[in-house]
Amino acid sequence: MPDRYPAFVAVPRAVSTEELAADAWRAILDYFISNRDRHIALAADVGLTVGSMRTLLSLDPEEPKAMRALAEDWKCDASNVTWLVDRLEERQLVERRTSSTDRRVKTVVLTPAGVALKTDLLRRMYEPPDGLRALPRADLEALVRALGKL
């Protein structure tokens, strides 16, 4: 939380809900940014760039995605999708397939190696940072309840 709300002081009622929401969002974002090195190290540990890791994590093993749909989802140019998919294909983590409904359309699907790596990455990403582990149980319960409402 920002310094204006020390842990031992209740949030003043004079603070508007909008200000409080902004402060909460800032605290969440600052926390994620302060932990970004974990994601960079994790990607490097498995020989991926952060972009390649995000690409791998965004693919659903049960549902091949058209290259065009990926570009739309990721809000980027199709050439960027091609470049990212090429890198993962070189590692045999994904493969391109022809769509079953339109042979002009190429889809991307995770290979068994891609599914295994995605599973491992998610397991490792879901390991809480030390700062979160250090919070008292009551704070963790309140945090889980609050975030669950989002």
Tab-separated table of C-alpha atoms in Angstrom:
chain	number	residue	atom	x	y	z
A	1	MET	CA	0.000	0.000	0.000
A	2	PRO	CA	1.133	3.556	-0.514
A	3	ASP	CA	2.810	5.207	2.477
A	4	ARG	CA	-0.252	7.275	3.299
A	5	TYR	CA	-1.905	4.148	4.767
A	6	PRO	CA	0.535	2.631	7.261
A	7	ALA	CA	-0.424	-0.903	8.273
A	8	PHE	CA	-1.294	0.188	11.800
A	9	VAL	CA	-3.669	2.995	10.752
A	10	ALA	CA	-7.196	2.607	9.371
A	11	VAL	CA	-7.876	4.220	6.003
A	12	PRO	CA	-9.505	7.602	6.673
A	13	ARG	CA	-13.157	7.871	5.617
A	14	ALA	CA	-12.357	11.186	3.895
A	15	VAL	CA	-10.533	9.291	1.152
A	16	SER	CA	-12.926	8.740	-1.741
A	17	THR	CA	-13.651	5.258	-3.061
A	18	GLU	CA	-12.084	6.315	-6.368
A	19	GLU	CA	-8.867	7.405	-4.603
A	20	LEU	CA	-8.824	4.200	-2.597
A	21	ALA	CA	-9.324	2.101	-5.754
A	22	ALA	CA	-6.492	4.018	-7.448
A	23	ASP	CA	-4.219	3.417	-4.461
A	24	ALA	CA	-5.098	-0.296	-4.407
A	25	TRP	CA	-4.420	-0.634	-8.135
A	26	ARG	CA	-1.128	1.244	-7.786
A	27	ALA	CA	-0.057	-1.098	-4.969
A	28	ILE	CA	-0.971	-4.198	-6.998
A	29	LEU	CA	0.803	-2.919	-10.101
A	30	ASP	CA	3.885	-1.819	-8.145
A	31	TYR	CA	4.051	-5.273	-6.569
A	32	PHE	CA	3.897	-7.023	-9.943
A	33	ILE	CA	6.475	-4.678	-11.449
A	34	SER	CA	8.795	-5.224	-8.499
A	35	ASN	CA	8.567	-8.984	-9.165
A	36	ARG	CA	9.020	-8.859	-12.951
A	37	ASP	CA	12.581	-10.142	-12.670
A	38	ARG	CA	11.124	-13.488	-11.554
A	39	HIS	CA	9.353	-13.839	-14.919
A	40	ILE	CA	12.397	-12.731	-16.886
A	41	ALA	CA	14.565	-15.257	-15.013
A	42	LEU	CA	11.979	-17.992	-15.470
A	43	ALA	CA	11.830	-17.427	-19.231
A	44	ALA	CA	15.623	-17.395	-19.469
A	45	ASP	CA	15.841	-20.536	-17.348
A	46	VAL	CA	13.873	-22.476	-19.988
A	47	GLY	CA	15.618	-20.798	-22.913
A	48	LEU	CA	12.786	-18.476	-23.954
A	49	THR	CA	12.374	-14.756	-24.247
A	50	VAL	CA	9.579	-13.197	-22.207
A	51	GLY	CA	7.625	-12.711	-25.445
A	52	SER	CA	8.007	-16.358	-26.416
A	53	MET	CA	6.999	-17.444	-22.936
A	54	ARG	CA	3.883	-15.275	-23.060
A	55	THR	CA	3.064	-16.731	-26.473
A	56	LEU	CA	3.395	-20.278	-25.176
A	57	LEU	CA	1.293	-19.511	-22.094
A	58	SER	CA	-1.476	-17.942	-24.176
A	59	LEU	CA	-2.033	-21.070	-26.264
A	60	ASP	CA	-4.702	-23.569	-25.257
A	61	PRO	CA	-3.605	-27.180	-25.708
A	62	GLU	CA	-7.178	-28.210	-26.474
A	63	GLU	CA	-7.892	-25.572	-29.104
A	64	PRO	CA	-5.710	-24.808	-32.147
A	65	LYS	CA	-5.776	-21.085	-32.942
A	66	ALA	CA	-5.605	-19.524	-36.381
A	67	MET	CA	-2.570	-17.301	-36.917
A	68	ARG	CA	-4.887	-14.419	-37.834
A	69	ALA	CA	-6.881	-14.912	-34.600
A	70	LEU	CA	-3.644	-14.815	-32.593
A	71	ALA	CA	-2.690	-11.504	-34.218
A	72	GLU	CA	-6.112	-10.112	-33.321
A	73	ASP	CA	-5.950	-11.455	-29.741
A	74	TRP	CA	-2.450	-10.105	-29.207
A	75	LYS	CA	-3.209	-6.807	-30.980
A	76	CYS	CA	-0.161	-7.087	-33.202
A	77	ASP	CA	0.807	-7.494	-36.814
A	78	ALA	CA	0.602	-10.983	-38.338
A	79	SER	CA	4.355	-10.856	-39.021
A	80	ASN	CA	4.982	-10.634	-35.263
A	81	VAL	CA	2.870	-13.751	-34.708
A	82	THR	CA	4.802	-15.539	-37.436
A	83	TRP	CA	8.115	-14.603	-35.806
A	84	LEU	CA	6.976	-15.737	-32.328
A	85	VAL	CA	5.492	-18.985	-33.620
A	86	ASP	CA	8.654	-19.668	-35.664
A	87	ARG	CA	10.765	-19.458	-32.476
A	88	LEU	CA	8.483	-21.883	-30.631
A	89	GLU	CA	8.276	-24.198	-33.621
A	90	GLU	CA	12.090	-24.351	-33.797
A	91	ARG	CA	12.002	-25.662	-30.213
A	92	GLN	CA	9.241	-28.136	-31.166
A	93	LEU	CA	6.904	-26.553	-28.626
A	94	VAL	CA	4.206	-25.740	-31.196
A	95	GLU	CA	3.328	-26.850	-34.677
A	96	ARG	CA	1.387	-25.302	-37.489
A	97	ARG	CA	-1.512	-27.281	-38.878
A	98	THR	CA	-3.940	-26.725	-41.683
A	99	SER	CA	-7.406	-25.856	-40.437
A	100	SER	CA	-9.885	-28.699	-40.680
A	101	THR	CA	-12.510	-26.308	-42.062
A	102	ASP	CA	-10.398	-24.170	-44.415
A	103	ARG	CA	-7.132	-25.472	-45.820
A	104	ARG	CA	-5.947	-21.897	-46.539
A	105	VAL	CA	-5.891	-21.174	-42.797
A	106	LYS	CA	-2.927	-22.209	-40.657
A	107	THR	CA	-3.510	-22.927	-36.996
A	108	VAL	CA	-1.039	-23.210	-34.149
A	109	VAL	CA	-1.242	-25.979	-31.576
A	110	LEU	CA	0.951	-26.918	-28.648
A	111	THR	CA	2.961	-30.114	-29.043
A	112	PRO	CA	3.256	-32.535	-26.102
A	113	ALA	CA	6.585	-30.836	-25.276
A	114	GLY	CA	4.833	-27.453	-25.391
A	115	VAL	CA	2.075	-28.678	-23.072
A	116	ALA	CA	4.672	-30.043	-20.636
A	117	LEU	CA	6.663	-26.798	-20.654
A	118	LYS	CA	3.519	-24.685	-20.235
A	119	THR	CA	2.469	-26.846	-17.273
A	120	ASP	CA	5.910	-26.474	-15.693
A	121	LEU	CA	6.019	-22.719	-16.300
A	122	LEU	CA	2.583	-22.205	-14.749
A	123	ARG	CA	3.525	-24.316	-11.733
A	124	ARG	CA	6.645	-22.229	-11.213
A	125	MET	CA	4.870	-18.923	-11.873
A	126	TYR	CA	2.185	-19.778	-9.317
A	127	GLU	CA	4.775	-20.231	-6.572
A	128	PRO	CA	4.227	-17.178	-4.374
A	129	PRO	CA	7.055	-14.718	-3.827
A	130	ASP	CA	8.640	-14.595	-0.372
A	131	GLY	CA	6.946	-11.284	0.456
A	132	LEU	CA	3.525	-12.809	-0.047
A	133	ARG	CA	4.427	-15.917	1.949
A	134	ALA	CA	5.529	-13.676	4.807
A	135	LEU	CA	2.098	-12.072	5.249
A	136	PRO	CA	0.061	-13.145	8.259
A	137	ARG	CA	-2.694	-15.674	7.542
A	138	ALA	CA	-5.468	-13.147	8.249
A	139	ASP	CA	-3.997	-10.758	5.667
A	140	LEU	CA	-3.705	-13.552	3.108
A	141	GLU	CA	-7.316	-14.588	3.700
A	142	ALA	CA	-8.497	-10.973	3.304
A	143	LEU	CA	-6.421	-10.599	0.132
A	144	VAL	CA	-7.802	-13.815	-1.385
A	145	ARG	CA	-11.373	-12.729	-0.562
A	146	ALA	CA	-10.861	-9.246	-2.009
A	147	LEU	CA	-9.167	-10.471	-5.192
A	148	GLY	CA	-11.816	-13.159	-5.575
A	149	LYS	CA	-14.420	-10.397	-5.880
A	150	LEU	CA	-12.649	-8.982	-8.909
